[in-house]
Amino acid sequence: MSKKASNPPRWADRLLENFCNPQLLEEVQGDLYELYSEWVTEYGEQKANRLYLFHTLKFFRPFALRRNKHSNTYPTMMLKHYFTTAYRNLMKHKSFSFINIAGLALGITCFTLIALYVRYELSFDRFHPDADRVYRVIQQKAGDGDAFSRTGGAHITPLQEIAELEEVVRLYRTPIEVQRLDDAQAERLNEEQFYFADSNFFDVFNFRLLRGEANILASPSAVILTESTAQRYFGDQDPLGQTIRIGDSLSLEVQGVMEDSPNNSHFSMDFLTSIAALKQYYNNPGPFESYWWPWLWTYVKLQPGAEAAAVNSQIVKAVEKYRGADVARNFIPQLQPLTDIHLYSTNTTSDPSANSDITYVAIFSAISLLILLIACINFTNLSLARSVKRAKEVGIRKAAGAGRGMLMRQFLGESFLLSILALTIGLLLAELLLPYFNDLAYRDLEIAILNQLPFWLPLLGVVMLTGLLAGSYPAWILSGLQAARVLKGRVGQKLGSRQWLQQGLVVFQFVASIALIAGTLIAYQQLTFLRETSLGFEKEQILTIPAPQISSTEQVEKIAALEQKFSQLAGVSSVSRAYVRPGFGHGMDRAYEVEGLTEEIAPEDRVSRQHIGYDYFNLLDIPLVSGRTLSAESGADATDAVILTEAAAKNFGFTPETALGKKVRTYVYENGQTYGDLTGTVIGVVKDHHSASMKERIAPMVFMSSEGAYSSYTRHLLVKAGGSPQQVLSSLEDAWKDVFPDRPLVASYLDAELEMRYQAEQRLGDIMITFSVLAILIACLGLYGLASYLAERRTKEMGIRKTLGASVQQLLLLFNQDFLRLIGIAFIIAIPIAWYAMDRWLQDFAYHVSIGPIIFVVAGLLCLSIAMLTVSYQALRTAQVNPVDSLRNE
């Protein structure tokens, strides 16, 4: 290559380097450099530059391609050219490319993970083929919006008279002791998921039988095990024909094995037997004769074409015929869609398992969409910013003969290439991070692209739309510019004037980020409130133990002996018993009568009845307001004593002092029959406390004994013990084995169990904080890229200002002030959005924190600090550049 006499225009050389292959580049530059030297000598530098431009364009590759566009190799050559150009742009602007791809990839990762969670939550019970025709019958309480998820056993009679109902099936679950009879060493295991059902169960629910016949449930002595339960009990032995015993006397033969319940079912079974077996086991006709007694789940399957609304009115009329209109109107039977149970049961009691909430699904959906939008905005914003830098390239291409269609395809192709690359990386990251997300969300999600095409296609559509939006501006606007105007440098101002679009996108990003931060802070404030607020009773160092089922006088004596042994152990300070564990429910819902109560009691007025042991209030440290608590020394307390909470005394119209000595009766009365009818004399009043979740108001409660004649109301033993948990549990187990050698001890700490009550809220907080951090990271990636671009554009301005005496601090303030204004606008917009959304969420709690201004100030300052650090880094780099270098480069 000959040595040139002087330097040709550098931008022309860069054009050749970018768009010519190496072999062509060497040939073209060698010839042009020799010609340029001759032109300078003969015509002068100005004309030599024009000639150099003309001959550069002459050898410009797209010009050659255009001349041969009718050849067979043209489409292939063009496609190769597009990819080559896109690759060179990626390599030339590595940091910009990384930020652009990484931001969108992170957004796709976050969206994918949350969308998988949302999709899973929405999938509950939809695996049943006729899920859209299956409903649960609930009893809606008049006036308060709450409902019983269970009904009385007699509901089946009026329901079977309705022609629009194809099937009616009842389901019941109870913790039950199960023991193998072929193994003398087998322990009695307390099984929580033991279900009883009507014989048509498999006509309504699609749980596949692996072995056995569908009519198994017609037999009162048959039982079906799930596959995992059969393996747990019998190992590799054939389970069919084996016999198990439930409780003390009822034997059942294993006649079937069914597949395990899917994770997205609102109830999960280990054992399934018949309602006929339940009647033998329970040996109490009352619940089967009652329409109100909420103890069975009742499901119906509608005839094809039947409307739930029309059936609802028929159910009310049918039940009124058997139950009486006045009583029926207080507890209105309604149909709840099977597919709504998991997400729309926040106001129902006694569901088979812990449900989620559609509110959380909506929040997670909003978070995922916001993060994806932030990522897409970043991608679009940075593409718009870089488009100005490529204006001269467009002018040269057009001067070389490139048509508008060719340019549009080039820019759109590059944008689509980047977006598809980001999609691929995002899905790979989602696959890698999925195990950690499953731990965070307490789920077992998986990515199966072929099996989830309806899920992936919308995501692909969003990514392609992002690529279209990001590439459409340079493709449409720049391709329409006149080549001469661009090459003379008269287009930058026109393109730069469209900053309102960039600024609007930045504002949206920070509105979303500030709202997410504020929402996360409020959620954690509420969770802290739930954990740290006193429940009104002591929950530390208290163990709860499921009591063996009491079915005989011998069992009563064994429970009393076990309590005696527990109380003698070192470190154990108190032992008691309860029907419902403290903090896990109010007890039994009962009608009531009170001596001296002048106001008429409405049929819908109820009181909760809890059965407890003698030392219950002392063990839980619940203060006594008046009177005394239950005492073993008083023989009458076991059957004739009642203790009220302050709320109950007030509800009855008494003060804690005037309530003493009054007779209180609690019962269930229906169609001439009375159930659970107990009467006692008020001997004391205790402080109100949270006997259930803090989502519920403190309820009026009546406490009665679970000692002596009422021992059958004992469901849990309570032990207060200090010292090492391992030593305490070991001592308790030894004492337990002395009394119940064939039963394992199952014990848990009350405070840990209460913590688990707020799993959904804890999950919400964890997910919100995780994805809020990622949202801020994605927004700052985009801000960093935008600041980098703006700093590059303002290098000359910074140099001039610095030459005129501006300090680095002044330059930083000048550079940051535009971003400060945008974040201020975002803060003003984000406050009402975040306040409204979180206020709606807090309404689900009867007791909650108030939303104060400090939360929004902290969120705004946090977001501002992160943004300013991001922007200031780029500004500082530019401000510290020697003005001589920056002006010379320009």
PDB file of C-alpha atoms in Angstrom, residues 138-150 329-334 344-350 586 589 606 695-697 699 844 846:
ATOM      1  CA  ILE A 138     -71.187 -23.418  50.423  1.00  0.00           C
ATOM      2  CA  GLN A 139     -73.378 -21.835  53.101  1.00  0.00           C
ATOM      3  CA  GLN A 140     -73.316 -18.054  52.804  1.00  0.00           C
ATOM      4  CA  LYS A 141     -73.826 -16.330  56.159  1.00  0.00           C
ATOM      5  CA  ALA A 142     -76.456 -13.587  56.030  1.00  0.00           C
ATOM      6  CA  GLY A 143     -75.088 -10.101  56.515  1.00  0.00           C
ATOM      7  CA  ASP A 144     -71.318 -10.514  56.960  1.00  0.00           C
ATOM      8  CA  GLY A 145     -70.195 -11.975  53.616  1.00  0.00           C
ATOM      9  CA  ASP A 146     -68.493 -14.990  55.231  1.00  0.00           C
ATOM     10  CA  ALA A 147     -69.399 -18.551  54.345  1.00  0.00           C
ATOM     11  CA  PHE A 148     -68.977 -22.124  55.522  1.00  0.00           C
ATOM     12  CA  SER A 149     -67.239 -24.265  52.926  1.00  0.00           C
ATOM     13  CA  ARG A 150     -68.993 -27.291  54.468  1.00  0.00           C
ATOM     14  CA  ARG A 329     -82.204 -17.472  54.886  1.00  0.00           C
ATOM     15  CA  ASN A 330     -79.515 -17.079  57.552  1.00  0.00           C
ATOM     16  CA  PHE A 331     -77.272 -19.648  55.867  1.00  0.00           C
ATOM     17  CA  ILE A 332     -77.940 -19.490  52.147  1.00  0.00           C
ATOM     18  CA  PRO A 333     -76.611 -22.415  50.070  1.00  0.00           C
ATOM     19  CA  GLN A 334     -74.713 -21.173  47.000  1.00  0.00           C
ATOM     20  CA  TYR A 344     -61.662 -17.006  45.695  1.00  0.00           C
ATOM     21  CA  SER A 345     -62.149 -18.568  49.143  1.00  0.00           C
ATOM     22  CA  THR A 346     -60.750 -15.870  51.416  1.00  0.00           C
ATOM     23  CA  ASN A 347     -64.142 -15.537  53.137  1.00  0.00           C
ATOM     24  CA  THR A 348     -64.861 -19.244  53.560  1.00  0.00           C
ATOM     25  CA  THR A 349     -63.937 -21.350  56.579  1.00  0.00           C
ATOM     26  CA  SER A 350     -62.657 -24.935  56.905  1.00  0.00           C
ATOM     27  CA  HIS A 586     -62.328 -19.487  67.429  1.00  0.00           C
ATOM     28  CA  ASP A 589     -69.883 -21.721  65.865  1.00  0.00           C
ATOM     29  CA  ARG A 606     -73.531 -16.686  66.953  1.00  0.00           C
ATOM     30  CA  LYS A 695     -57.182 -11.024  59.179  1.00  0.00           C
ATOM     31  CA  GLU A 696     -60.242 -11.569  61.358  1.00  0.00           C
ATOM     32  CA  ARG A 697     -61.765  -9.415  64.075  1.00  0.00           C
ATOM     33  CA  ALA A 699     -64.637 -12.796  68.123  1.00  0.00           C
ATOM     34  CA  ASP A 844     -57.847  -7.898  53.749  1.00  0.00           C
ATOM     35  CA  ALA A 846     -58.802  -6.691  60.197  1.00  0.00           C
TER      36      ALA A 846
END
